[in-house]
Amino acid sequence: MLRVLLIDDDVELCQMMEEYLGAEDFTLTITHDGEDGAQQALSGEFDLVVLDVMMPRFNGFDTLRLIRASSQIPVIMLTAKGDEIDRIVGLELGADDYLSKPFNPRELVARLRAIQRRVAVRDESQHNQASSNITRVGKIAIYPSERIIEWKGEPLDITTSEYALLEVLARNAGRVVSKADLFTQALGRPESRYDRSVDVHVSNLRQKLGLLEDGRSPIQTVRGVGYQFIAG
């Protein structure tokens, strides 16, 4: 059962989501304050956070910064409809995904289920995978049992979505992976028009990986197709 923390000052929306997610067998905890929400998110009691951007006193971006300072718990941001800037800023700050308000509760459930599948894969890996299953590609090492990726011998501080994307790219090193495949294989949902989630996550990964010795990024853009990981 996925334990979800909802941080949103919209009381009516929270009540609706409490009823809807309860019927879908999620355990939902609600707080209307961003600072309190950040503290709860860091308590270790939750599997995922749903976080609204527009809140008084302590907005969603401030809350996300506090969370990301010491935790990579998955975060889904709720943004204003059509406000692409908020979506991009949220992803750049480390959000795993976003939904635009108003949204269909079924869409939120679909995003939560995608996270739930990733958690299930992680738990299965921890149970079944041995250290001999470590994948090494050039300067990258993937430890599936711990859900850790090392780059040049150092562990990367990455979000759940960034891990999933980098794992798919690294396991296909030298081959071009389409954006559509990255959406389905890494984010657990189909690609949709105007959705830049993959692009922003890749941009974040490039910053964290730095450059190869020849000055290239280890993640190359193949225009009109997708991305290619270079082992180095």
mmCIF file of N, CA, C and O in Angstrom, residues 70-106:
data_model
loop_
_atom_site.group_PDB
_atom_site.id
_atom_site.type_symbol
_atom_site.label_atom_id
_atom_site.label_comp_id
_atom_site.label_asym_id
_atom_site.label_seq_id
_atom_site.Cartn_x
_atom_site.Cartn_y
_atom_site.Cartn_z
ATOM 1 N N SER A 70 17.842 16.908 1.594
ATOM 2 C CA SER A 70 18.281 15.706 2.294
ATOM 3 C C SER A 70 17.504 14.448 1.942
ATOM 4 O O SER A 70 17.698 13.413 2.573
ATOM 5 N N SER A 71 16.636 14.500 0.932
ATOM 6 C CA SER A 71 15.847 13.316 0.587
ATOM 7 C C SER A 71 15.537 13.276 -0.903
ATOM 8 O O SER A 71 15.357 14.319 -1.536
ATOM 9 N N GLN A 72 15.482 12.055 -1.443
ATOM 10 C CA GLN A 72 15.087 11.860 -2.834
ATOM 11 C C GLN A 72 13.732 11.158 -2.921
ATOM 12 O O GLN A 72 13.432 10.476 -3.898
ATOM 13 N N ILE A 73 12.879 11.333 -1.905
ATOM 14 C CA ILE A 73 11.534 10.779 -1.954
ATOM 15 C C ILE A 73 10.827 11.280 -3.215
ATOM 16 O O ILE A 73 10.951 12.458 -3.568
ATOM 17 N N PRO A 74 10.117 10.424 -3.948
ATOM 18 C CA PRO A 74 9.425 10.886 -5.156
ATOM 19 C C PRO A 74 8.417 11.997 -4.851
ATOM 20 O O PRO A 74 7.670 11.911 -3.877
ATOM 21 N N VAL A 75 8.409 13.026 -5.708
ATOM 22 C CA VAL A 75 7.508 14.168 -5.536
ATOM 23 C C VAL A 75 6.783 14.442 -6.846
ATOM 24 O O VAL A 75 7.417 14.596 -7.892
ATOM 25 N N ILE A 76 5.459 14.528 -6.771
ATOM 26 C CA ILE A 76 4.635 14.962 -7.892
ATOM 27 C C ILE A 76 4.146 16.373 -7.591
ATOM 28 O O ILE A 76 3.514 16.605 -6.558
ATOM 29 N N MET A 77 4.442 17.324 -8.471
ATOM 30 C CA MET A 77 4.029 18.708 -8.274
ATOM 31 C C MET A 77 2.665 18.956 -8.899
ATOM 32 O O MET A 77 2.360 18.420 -9.975
ATOM 33 N N LEU A 78 1.859 19.777 -8.243
ATOM 34 C CA LEU A 78 0.592 20.247 -8.794
ATOM 35 C C LEU A 78 0.784 21.695 -9.218
ATOM 36 O O LEU A 78 1.100 22.552 -8.386
ATOM 37 N N THR A 79 0.615 21.983 -10.503
ATOM 38 C CA THR A 79 0.877 23.320 -11.033
ATOM 39 C C THR A 79 -0.389 23.913 -11.639
ATOM 40 O O THR A 79 -1.359 23.195 -11.918
ATOM 41 N N ALA A 80 -0.363 25.234 -11.867
ATOM 42 C CA ALA A 80 -1.488 25.909 -12.511
ATOM 43 C C ALA A 80 -1.599 25.445 -13.959
ATOM 44 O O ALA A 80 -0.599 25.209 -14.625
ATOM 45 N N LYS A 81 -2.815 25.299 -14.423
ATOM 46 C CA LYS A 81 -3.042 24.833 -15.788
ATOM 47 C C LYS A 81 -2.389 25.776 -16.782
ATOM 48 O O LYS A 81 -2.583 26.973 -16.749
ATOM 49 N N GLY A 82 -1.600 25.217 -17.683
ATOM 50 C CA GLY A 82 -0.988 25.991 -18.745
ATOM 51 C C GLY A 82 0.255 26.757 -18.338
ATOM 52 O O GLY A 82 0.862 27.422 -19.169
ATOM 53 N N ASP A 83 0.655 26.675 -17.048
ATOM 54 C CA ASP A 83 1.833 27.412 -16.601
ATOM 55 C C ASP A 83 3.068 26.539 -16.766
ATOM 56 O O ASP A 83 3.488 25.830 -15.855
ATOM 57 N N GLU A 84 3.665 26.602 -17.952
ATOM 58 C CA GLU A 84 4.805 25.740 -18.260
ATOM 59 C C GLU A 84 6.018 26.088 -17.410
ATOM 60 O O GLU A 84 6.809 25.206 -17.052
ATOM 61 N N ILE A 85 6.158 27.368 -17.053
ATOM 62 C CA ILE A 85 7.311 27.788 -16.260
ATOM 63 C C ILE A 85 7.324 27.059 -14.919
ATOM 64 O O ILE A 85 8.369 26.550 -14.477
ATOM 65 N N ASP A 86 6.187 27.006 -14.240
ATOM 66 C CA ASP A 86 6.112 26.305 -12.961
ATOM 67 C C ASP A 86 6.489 24.837 -13.114
ATOM 68 O O ASP A 86 7.178 24.266 -12.264
ATOM 69 N N ARG A 87 6.028 24.218 -14.187
ATOM 70 C CA ARG A 87 6.329 22.800 -14.404
ATOM 71 C C ARG A 87 7.830 22.593 -14.581
ATOM 72 O O ARG A 87 8.420 21.690 -13.981
ATOM 73 N N ILE A 88 8.439 23.440 -15.409
ATOM 74 C CA ILE A 88 9.868 23.290 -15.684
ATOM 75 C C ILE A 88 10.692 23.572 -14.429
ATOM 76 O O ILE A 88 11.625 22.832 -14.101
ATOM 77 N N VAL A 89 10.334 24.632 -13.694
ATOM 78 C CA VAL A 89 11.065 24.958 -12.464
ATOM 79 C C VAL A 89 10.954 23.815 -11.467
ATOM 80 O O VAL A 89 11.941 23.421 -10.829
ATOM 81 N N GLY A 90 9.760 23.253 -11.331
ATOM 82 C CA GLY A 90 9.575 22.134 -10.419
ATOM 83 C C GLY A 90 10.451 20.947 -10.774
ATOM 84 O O GLY A 90 11.107 20.351 -9.914
ATOM 85 N N LEU A 91 10.501 20.611 -12.053
ATOM 86 C CA LEU A 91 11.339 19.495 -12.497
ATOM 87 C C LEU A 91 12.814 19.807 -12.295
ATOM 88 O O LEU A 91 13.602 18.939 -11.898
ATOM 89 N N GLU A 92 13.203 21.053 -12.567
ATOM 90 C CA GLU A 92 14.605 21.442 -12.387
ATOM 91 C C GLU A 92 15.023 21.373 -10.921
ATOM 92 O O GLU A 92 16.188 21.091 -10.609
ATOM 93 N N LEU A 93 14.078 21.617 -10.015
ATOM 94 C CA LEU A 93 14.383 21.558 -8.587
ATOM 95 C C LEU A 93 14.380 20.132 -8.050
ATOM 96 O O LEU A 93 14.748 19.912 -6.898
ATOM 97 N N GLY A 94 13.945 19.184 -8.895
ATOM 98 C CA GLY A 94 14.016 17.787 -8.471
ATOM 99 C C GLY A 94 12.693 17.066 -8.354
ATOM 100 O O GLY A 94 12.648 15.952 -7.831
ATOM 101 N N ALA A 95 11.589 17.690 -8.827
ATOM 102 C CA ALA A 95 10.316 16.960 -8.833
ATOM 103 C C ALA A 95 10.403 15.798 -9.826
ATOM 104 O O ALA A 95 11.081 15.886 -10.844
ATOM 105 N N ASP A 96 9.715 14.709 -9.522
ATOM 106 C CA ASP A 96 9.726 13.547 -10.403
ATOM 107 C C ASP A 96 8.684 13.657 -11.508
ATOM 108 O O ASP A 96 8.864 13.108 -12.595
ATOM 109 N N ASP A 97 7.600 14.353 -11.224
ATOM 110 C CA ASP A 97 6.520 14.452 -12.194
ATOM 111 C C ASP A 97 5.646 15.635 -11.813
ATOM 112 O O ASP A 97 5.857 16.268 -10.783
ATOM 113 N N TYR A 98 4.654 15.948 -12.655
ATOM 114 C CA TYR A 98 3.752 17.047 -12.353
ATOM 115 C C TYR A 98 2.370 16.782 -12.937
ATOM 116 O O TYR A 98 2.206 15.974 -13.847
ATOM 117 N N LEU A 99 1.380 17.459 -12.382
ATOM 118 C CA LEU A 99 0.026 17.479 -12.925
ATOM 119 C C LEU A 99 -0.459 18.917 -12.907
ATOM 120 O O LEU A 99 -0.143 19.673 -11.987
ATOM 121 N N SER A 100 -1.229 19.299 -13.918
ATOM 122 C CA SER A 100 -1.780 20.646 -13.975
ATOM 123 C C SER A 100 -3.180 20.663 -13.379
ATOM 124 O O SER A 100 -4.005 19.804 -13.673
ATOM 125 N N LYS A 101 -3.440 21.651 -12.516
ATOM 126 C CA LYS A 101 -4.783 21.851 -11.961
ATOM 127 C C LYS A 101 -5.652 22.614 -12.954
ATOM 128 O O LYS A 101 -5.155 23.544 -13.605
ATOM 129 N N PRO A 102 -6.942 22.294 -13.056
ATOM 130 C CA PRO A 102 -7.602 21.153 -12.419
ATOM 131 C C PRO A 102 -7.241 19.860 -13.146
ATOM 132 O O PRO A 102 -6.962 19.877 -14.345
ATOM 133 N N PHE A 103 -7.246 18.754 -12.433
ATOM 134 C CA PHE A 103 -6.865 17.483 -13.026
ATOM 135 C C PHE A 103 -7.917 16.424 -12.723
ATOM 136 O O PHE A 103 -8.703 16.560 -11.785
ATOM 137 N N ASN A 104 -7.920 15.403 -13.541
ATOM 138 C CA ASN A 104 -8.791 14.259 -13.303
ATOM 139 C C ASN A 104 -8.154 13.373 -12.239
ATOM 140 O O ASN A 104 -6.998 12.986 -12.385
ATOM 141 N N PRO A 105 -8.857 13.059 -11.168
ATOM 142 C CA PRO A 105 -8.274 12.205 -10.128
ATOM 143 C C PRO A 105 -7.719 10.891 -10.670
ATOM 144 O O PRO A 105 -6.754 10.356 -10.132
ATOM 145 N N ARG A 106 -8.316 10.394 -11.751
ATOM 146 C CA ARG A 106 -7.807 9.160 -12.348
ATOM 147 C C ARG A 106 -6.389 9.340 -12.865
ATOM 148 O O ARG A 106 -5.584 8.409 -12.841
#
